[in-house]
Amino acid sequence: MQKENRFKTFINRATGATASFFKKAFVAPSVTKKSPVGAFFGSHYTQFILLGMVFVVLQLMGNKEMLPVSLMRGFGGLMINTIVALGFFILLGFAGLASLGTAGFVGLGTYMTGYLLNQTSLPTLVVLLICILTAIVLGIVVGFISLRIEGMYLAIITLCLSEILVSLFVNLESITNGVNGLRVSPLPFLFDLEFAGFQFFELTRENMFMFIVVVFVVLLILTHNLTHSPTGRAMLAMKNSESAAQTMGVSVLRYRLLGFVLATVFAMIAGFLYEIYWRTTYPTSWGISYSLNILAVVVIGGTKNIWGLILGAFMIFGLNDIVLKFIPFFVENSGIIVLLNGALMILVVMFYPGGISQLIIELKYKILARKIKKGAKHNG
Amino acid sequence: MTFQILLQTLLNSLMYMSILSLSSFAIILIFRTSTTTNFAQGTISVFGAYIVAYLFTINHVNVFVGLIIGTVVSFLLGFLIDTQIFRRSRHLTPVGKQMITMGLVLFLSGLIPVIFGTNPLMIPYLIPVTQSVNFTLFGASYTLNGHALLATILAVVILTAAFLALKYTKWGLGVRATASSEKVAGMMGVNTRMITAISWSLAGFIGGLAAILYAGTVGSVEQNLMTGVQVNGFLANILGGFGTFYGPIVGSVLITFFGNTIGYFNSVWKDVIVYGLILVVLLVRPFGIFGKKIIKKV
Amino acid sequence: MAKKSVNVLNKFVGKHETTALPEEVILSLDHLTMRFGGLVAVNDLSFNVKRGEIFGLIGPNGAGKTTVFNCITQFYKPTSGEVRYRGHDGVTFRLNDVKVHDIIKHGIMRTFQNVELVWELSVLDNLLVVGTRYFKSGLFAHFLHLPKLRKEEAKMRQKAEYILNYLGLSMYKDVSPYGLPYGIMKKIELARTLMSDPELIILDEPAAGLNDAETEELAKLIHRIRDDFHTTIFLVEHDMGLVMGICSTVCAISFGKLLGIGTPAEIQKNALVKEAYLGGD
């Protein structure tokens, strides 16, 4: 018991020290204090940055061949998929809008990136910017459609849009190379000012991984901030009760558009990262099953907590690529992984509808309750 | 486009129209009785098709016997899913139910290679292709193969029976009541649990039949057999509207027929055009062609 | 023709000014009619609400009270007729032209008969949503949690806590409204209306589901709010006791048509009202 206490105090102090360091530097505390336990775990920024640092360390180990290369690929893929899920997290969890079109937009991101990098001499970051701008426009278009078409109809219409995009990928062969996939070559540079005569930070898989970590952590922080801001609250109000939201001055048009814009932007950023990291994209990757997997991540992970989402992404995408791939039994009987994944999903929804987020929140409260009890014991 | 080509296109469409109508009906049946969008419709159907193919290829069982066994299995599968999974769950939101069907897709997709192996299994036409119906009309000759004719007949018979049952039987009344409002129907003495169980079982049966018929035209059964049909099934549902039982059937007919007609002129962009048209229709009629809007009282 | 183009221009510029109302009138309905297909829910209804009073709209079930309500707050767009509103700044607006989420800008807040609260937010956060449009910090600040945002949030929070305290709801501030007693939820809705410093609060059947003691308490509360927050209160109600007890003016309608308007005493004596409610003597 004593050892446990000392360990906990140590973690407390270490987290606290790290947290206050970052707080003083540039980090702000959570704006809405949902519970004092939030302080116990340190600032959320710290958590996300720590996660990023873990990935960086893993990649460095991978570079030195202390870890298998395929493991690192798993983490890279996981981060990219989590970014897509983050966008969907905002759309479904906060704006309350269903969309099955995510896959098409990620695919569009990959193809636009591939095409622009291969056919033009635009700097890489400009390509990213173009993807983001396109995403904003498309998000606005879908947002307007969502004002006219609702619920299940909207979900399937977005599926329609996704399928239209896939059809374009397959058939516009001169641009997309059709079913053979679009490959990026040569490797792009991150900072690419050819006209000024210098390029550096060639985006090999190893370097690209680092860039992905940076984008990943930044987006985690931005999403966390947004969902704990007046915008996040307005979205939840719109999701729970459109009438109440309108009475309170929340414009349904504005926040629906915002929801779709953000989801599409995240999707296309992920597409950009995907195309450069994996160097090739195929039309078949962007069908309905990818969209359904993203939906699964958000439902399993829960919509209350970003860590829940990260764990959810791990369960759907990461478990296979990071853990099970290395266990021979599962490699031989790959059907069993899928079967277990499915069974797990069903069980979570049946008995734990709030997803992993709910689990995390309940855990936090249990720890808080214990702390209070202990505190009462000491004082009382 | 000449009348002959139009009519022949219609005849060629009958096969797909039949199985799409059956699949769409299964989807709307489940949707209206338990507010669930069944993403597993395709996979459950494929399971039935696998049974038939397996029995045919490995045990050399006659296809028609296999058909009966396959559809019964699909029926039972639907029944089990509703009673063992949905009934035992804590309070479920519609999204939650969707997720369960998604989990089912994964579960069954993983189960299929374990039971049936990973290679596609052969399945033949129910009626050999050589036996087709040929006739002439106004001097032009048309053909319809036996398998497609059988499929059409089966679809018409089953769907007609279903609609008659919906209109004239006690079960049908219960279904319509539950579709209108599950809570109220329950309070009025409708055994909603039985209704959903029967609906799921029927949907399984109908889906299985559709998959077996479709597999016959493809020649073999593999996991993704019904994916395209399922997507089109959902499209037929939104086109026709979720508000009625006949909407999706009409949607299925329209999608198949217009799809094939457009495909005749431009087969590359056929899908894009059809999806685009569906989008346009939805913008004009946001609840489907036959849909009804429900105004929420504030 | 000229008036039409002025109206269009005004809409473009965001103004919905119209013929001025006298200072003592805050809300005016002019020949308001609402049709749903063939059904006429509100039929040529006209009345004025005086600034600072407690005004009651009564009528038997199906009389169209909630429809009137929704027409004023723009959840329905009236088929014909005008709803005019005069803020304390003296400018008269035509509410018909105002979008439903802009109604709050004019200082009008409403409650809902079927309590509409945000289950996924705490009670305090529910109130904070009202403040959304008062935040000067934009999306950028939200993404980065800039100090400007944090300061604004703190101020909003203070205000919300004050209001919750005023209504005796402080103990609920960090929990979700889900599962709380019905009476408490209605009070939370009331708290929400106060967040925007409203000039006109419209209450939709505030006594619904409350017993006699609770209704007593509600009557006292409404008076307090009117006096402490300097607002006009318009209530749509079915409970005669509450209406006759606290309203200075009562308007009775039936089948969407006006039966009578006057003080509670006058309305109680009104033959048409008695017939509509009690089916004749």
PDB file of N, CA, C and O in Angstrom, chain B residues 6 22 32 37 49 51 53 59 95 99 105 114 145 164 193 196 198 203 206 210 212 233 243 245 253 272:
ATOM      1  N   LEU B   6     -34.638  -0.799 -75.953  1.00  0.00           N
ATOM      2  CA  LEU B   6     -35.224  -0.429 -74.668  1.00  0.00           C
ATOM      3  C   LEU B   6     -35.827  -1.643 -73.973  1.00  0.00           C
ATOM      4  O   LEU B   6     -35.578  -1.919 -72.805  1.00  0.00           O
ATOM      5  N   LEU B  22     -35.670  -7.305 -53.618  1.00  0.00           N
ATOM      6  CA  LEU B  22     -35.702  -8.169 -52.436  1.00  0.00           C
ATOM      7  C   LEU B  22     -34.798  -7.600 -51.337  1.00  0.00           C
ATOM      8  O   LEU B  22     -35.207  -7.496 -50.179  1.00  0.00           O
ATOM      9  N   ARG B  32     -38.059  -0.133 -40.615  1.00  0.00           N
ATOM     10  CA  ARG B  32     -39.315   0.403 -40.127  1.00  0.00           C
ATOM     11  C   ARG B  32     -39.792  -0.295 -38.863  1.00  0.00           C
ATOM     12  O   ARG B  32     -40.569   0.262 -38.105  1.00  0.00           O
ATOM     13  N   THR B  37     -30.589   0.699 -39.373  1.00  0.00           N
ATOM     14  CA  THR B  37     -30.115   0.575 -40.748  1.00  0.00           C
ATOM     15  C   THR B  37     -29.155  -0.599 -40.756  1.00  0.00           C
ATOM     16  O   THR B  37     -28.082  -0.530 -40.164  1.00  0.00           O
ATOM     17  N   ALA B  49     -25.706 -17.699 -49.113  1.00  0.00           N
ATOM     18  CA  ALA B  49     -25.202 -18.120 -50.421  1.00  0.00           C
ATOM     19  C   ALA B  49     -24.025 -19.083 -50.255  1.00  0.00           C
ATOM     20  O   ALA B  49     -23.868 -20.043 -51.012  1.00  0.00           O
ATOM     21  N   ILE B  51     -23.565 -21.183 -47.870  1.00  0.00           N
ATOM     22  CA  ILE B  51     -24.073 -22.511 -47.503  1.00  0.00           C
ATOM     23  C   ILE B  51     -24.421 -23.293 -48.766  1.00  0.00           C
ATOM     24  O   ILE B  51     -24.028 -24.450 -48.920  1.00  0.00           O
ATOM     25  N   ALA B  53     -23.444 -22.783 -51.851  1.00  0.00           N
ATOM     26  CA  ALA B  53     -22.266 -23.073 -52.672  1.00  0.00           C
ATOM     27  C   ALA B  53     -21.450 -24.202 -52.077  1.00  0.00           C
ATOM     28  O   ALA B  53     -20.957 -25.083 -52.783  1.00  0.00           O
ATOM     29  N   ASN B  59     -20.370 -31.157 -51.116  1.00  0.00           N
ATOM     30  CA  ASN B  59     -21.226 -32.319 -50.868  1.00  0.00           C
ATOM     31  C   ASN B  59     -22.086 -32.694 -52.070  1.00  0.00           C
ATOM     32  O   ASN B  59     -22.873 -33.613 -51.996  1.00  0.00           O
ATOM     33  N   VAL B  95     -27.931   5.000 -33.776  1.00  0.00           N
ATOM     34  CA  VAL B  95     -26.530   4.879 -34.204  1.00  0.00           C
ATOM     35  C   VAL B  95     -25.911   3.632 -33.584  1.00  0.00           C
ATOM     36  O   VAL B  95     -25.144   2.913 -34.218  1.00  0.00           O
ATOM     37  N   MET B  99     -24.126   0.437 -35.350  1.00  0.00           N
ATOM     38  CA  MET B  99     -22.797  -0.044 -35.027  1.00  0.00           C
ATOM     39  C   MET B  99     -22.815  -1.539 -34.787  1.00  0.00           C
ATOM     40  O   MET B  99     -21.867  -2.241 -35.119  1.00  0.00           O
ATOM     41  N   VAL B 105     -21.036  -7.307 -39.480  1.00  0.00           N
ATOM     42  CA  VAL B 105     -20.334  -7.448 -40.750  1.00  0.00           C
ATOM     43  C   VAL B 105     -18.944  -8.021 -40.495  1.00  0.00           C
ATOM     44  O   VAL B 105     -18.523  -8.983 -41.130  1.00  0.00           O
ATOM     45  N   VAL B 114     -13.319 -18.919 -41.788  1.00  0.00           N
ATOM     46  CA  VAL B 114     -13.074 -19.993 -40.830  1.00  0.00           C
ATOM     47  C   VAL B 114     -13.919 -21.216 -41.167  1.00  0.00           C
ATOM     48  O   VAL B 114     -13.457 -22.348 -41.119  1.00  0.00           O
ATOM     49  N   ASN B 145     -33.056 -15.162 -70.039  1.00  0.00           N
ATOM     50  CA  ASN B 145     -32.611 -16.494 -69.630  1.00  0.00           C
ATOM     51  C   ASN B 145     -33.415 -17.018 -68.450  1.00  0.00           C
ATOM     52  O   ASN B 145     -34.024 -16.262 -67.694  1.00  0.00           O
ATOM     53  N   LEU B 164     -49.322  -8.416 -49.298  1.00  0.00           N
ATOM     54  CA  LEU B 164     -50.640  -8.896 -48.897  1.00  0.00           C
ATOM     55  C   LEU B 164     -50.666  -9.169 -47.405  1.00  0.00           C
ATOM     56  O   LEU B 164     -51.611  -8.833 -46.706  1.00  0.00           O
ATOM     57  N   ARG B 193     -41.738  -7.456 -29.664  1.00  0.00           N
ATOM     58  CA  ARG B 193     -40.562  -8.327 -29.737  1.00  0.00           C
ATOM     59  C   ARG B 193     -40.720  -9.381 -30.814  1.00  0.00           C
ATOM     60  O   ARG B 193     -39.799  -9.658 -31.575  1.00  0.00           O
ATOM     61  N   THR B 196     -40.349  -7.722 -34.278  1.00  0.00           N
ATOM     62  CA  THR B 196     -38.987  -7.487 -34.741  1.00  0.00           C
ATOM     63  C   THR B 196     -38.281  -8.802 -35.030  1.00  0.00           C
ATOM     64  O   THR B 196     -37.530  -8.904 -35.994  1.00  0.00           O
ATOM     65  N   ILE B 198     -39.607 -11.612 -36.088  1.00  0.00           N
ATOM     66  CA  ILE B 198     -40.074 -12.128 -37.380  1.00  0.00           C
ATOM     67  C   ILE B 198     -39.529 -11.284 -38.523  1.00  0.00           C
ATOM     68  O   ILE B 198     -39.126 -11.807 -39.569  1.00  0.00           O
ATOM     69  N   ALA B 203     -36.218 -10.885 -43.151  1.00  0.00           N
ATOM     70  CA  ALA B 203     -35.195 -10.136 -43.872  1.00  0.00           C
ATOM     71  C   ALA B 203     -34.010 -11.042 -44.183  1.00  0.00           C
ATOM     72  O   ALA B 203     -33.429 -10.987 -45.268  1.00  0.00           O
ATOM     73  N   ILE B 206     -35.169 -13.412 -47.028  1.00  0.00           N
ATOM     74  CA  ILE B 206     -35.239 -12.724 -48.320  1.00  0.00           C
ATOM     75  C   ILE B 206     -33.844 -12.376 -48.819  1.00  0.00           C
ATOM     76  O   ILE B 206     -33.521 -12.542 -50.002  1.00  0.00           O
ATOM     77  N   ALA B 210     -31.956 -13.653 -52.229  1.00  0.00           N
ATOM     78  CA  ALA B 210     -31.408 -12.704 -53.203  1.00  0.00           C
ATOM     79  C   ALA B 210     -29.954 -13.025 -53.501  1.00  0.00           C
ATOM     80  O   ALA B 210     -29.523 -13.031 -54.658  1.00  0.00           O
ATOM     81  N   ILE B 212     -28.362 -15.876 -53.156  1.00  0.00           N
ATOM     82  CA  ILE B 212     -28.199 -17.139 -53.886  1.00  0.00           C
ATOM     83  C   ILE B 212     -28.507 -16.940 -55.364  1.00  0.00           C
ATOM     84  O   ILE B 212     -27.783 -17.420 -56.241  1.00  0.00           O
ATOM     85  N   GLY B 233     -28.998  -0.987 -52.510  1.00  0.00           N
ATOM     86  CA  GLY B 233     -30.202  -1.175 -51.702  1.00  0.00           C
ATOM     87  C   GLY B 233     -30.479   0.053 -50.849  1.00  0.00           C
ATOM     88  O   GLY B 233     -31.611   0.521 -50.755  1.00  0.00           O
ATOM     89  N   GLY B 243     -40.346   6.229 -45.668  1.00  0.00           N
ATOM     90  CA  GLY B 243     -41.663   6.360 -45.066  1.00  0.00           C
ATOM     91  C   GLY B 243     -42.665   5.289 -45.460  1.00  0.00           C
ATOM     92  O   GLY B 243     -43.680   5.118 -44.811  1.00  0.00           O
ATOM     93  N   PHE B 245     -43.372   1.164 -47.367  1.00  0.00           N
ATOM     94  CA  PHE B 245     -42.763  -0.132 -47.690  1.00  0.00           C
ATOM     95  C   PHE B 245     -42.555  -0.293 -49.181  1.00  0.00           C
ATOM     96  O   PHE B 245     -41.702  -1.051 -49.620  1.00  0.00           O
ATOM     97  N   VAL B 253     -36.426  -0.486 -58.767  1.00  0.00           N
ATOM     98  CA  VAL B 253     -36.753  -0.600 -60.190  1.00  0.00           C
ATOM     99  C   VAL B 253     -36.164   0.568 -60.964  1.00  0.00           C
ATOM    100  O   VAL B 253     -35.524   0.397 -62.010  1.00  0.00           O
ATOM    101  N   VAL B 272     -21.625   7.408 -61.752  1.00  0.00           N
ATOM    102  CA  VAL B 272     -21.597   8.808 -61.356  1.00  0.00           C
ATOM    103  C   VAL B 272     -22.914   9.491 -61.718  1.00  0.00           C
ATOM    104  O   VAL B 272     -23.492  10.227 -60.928  1.00  0.00           O
TER     105      VAL B 272
END
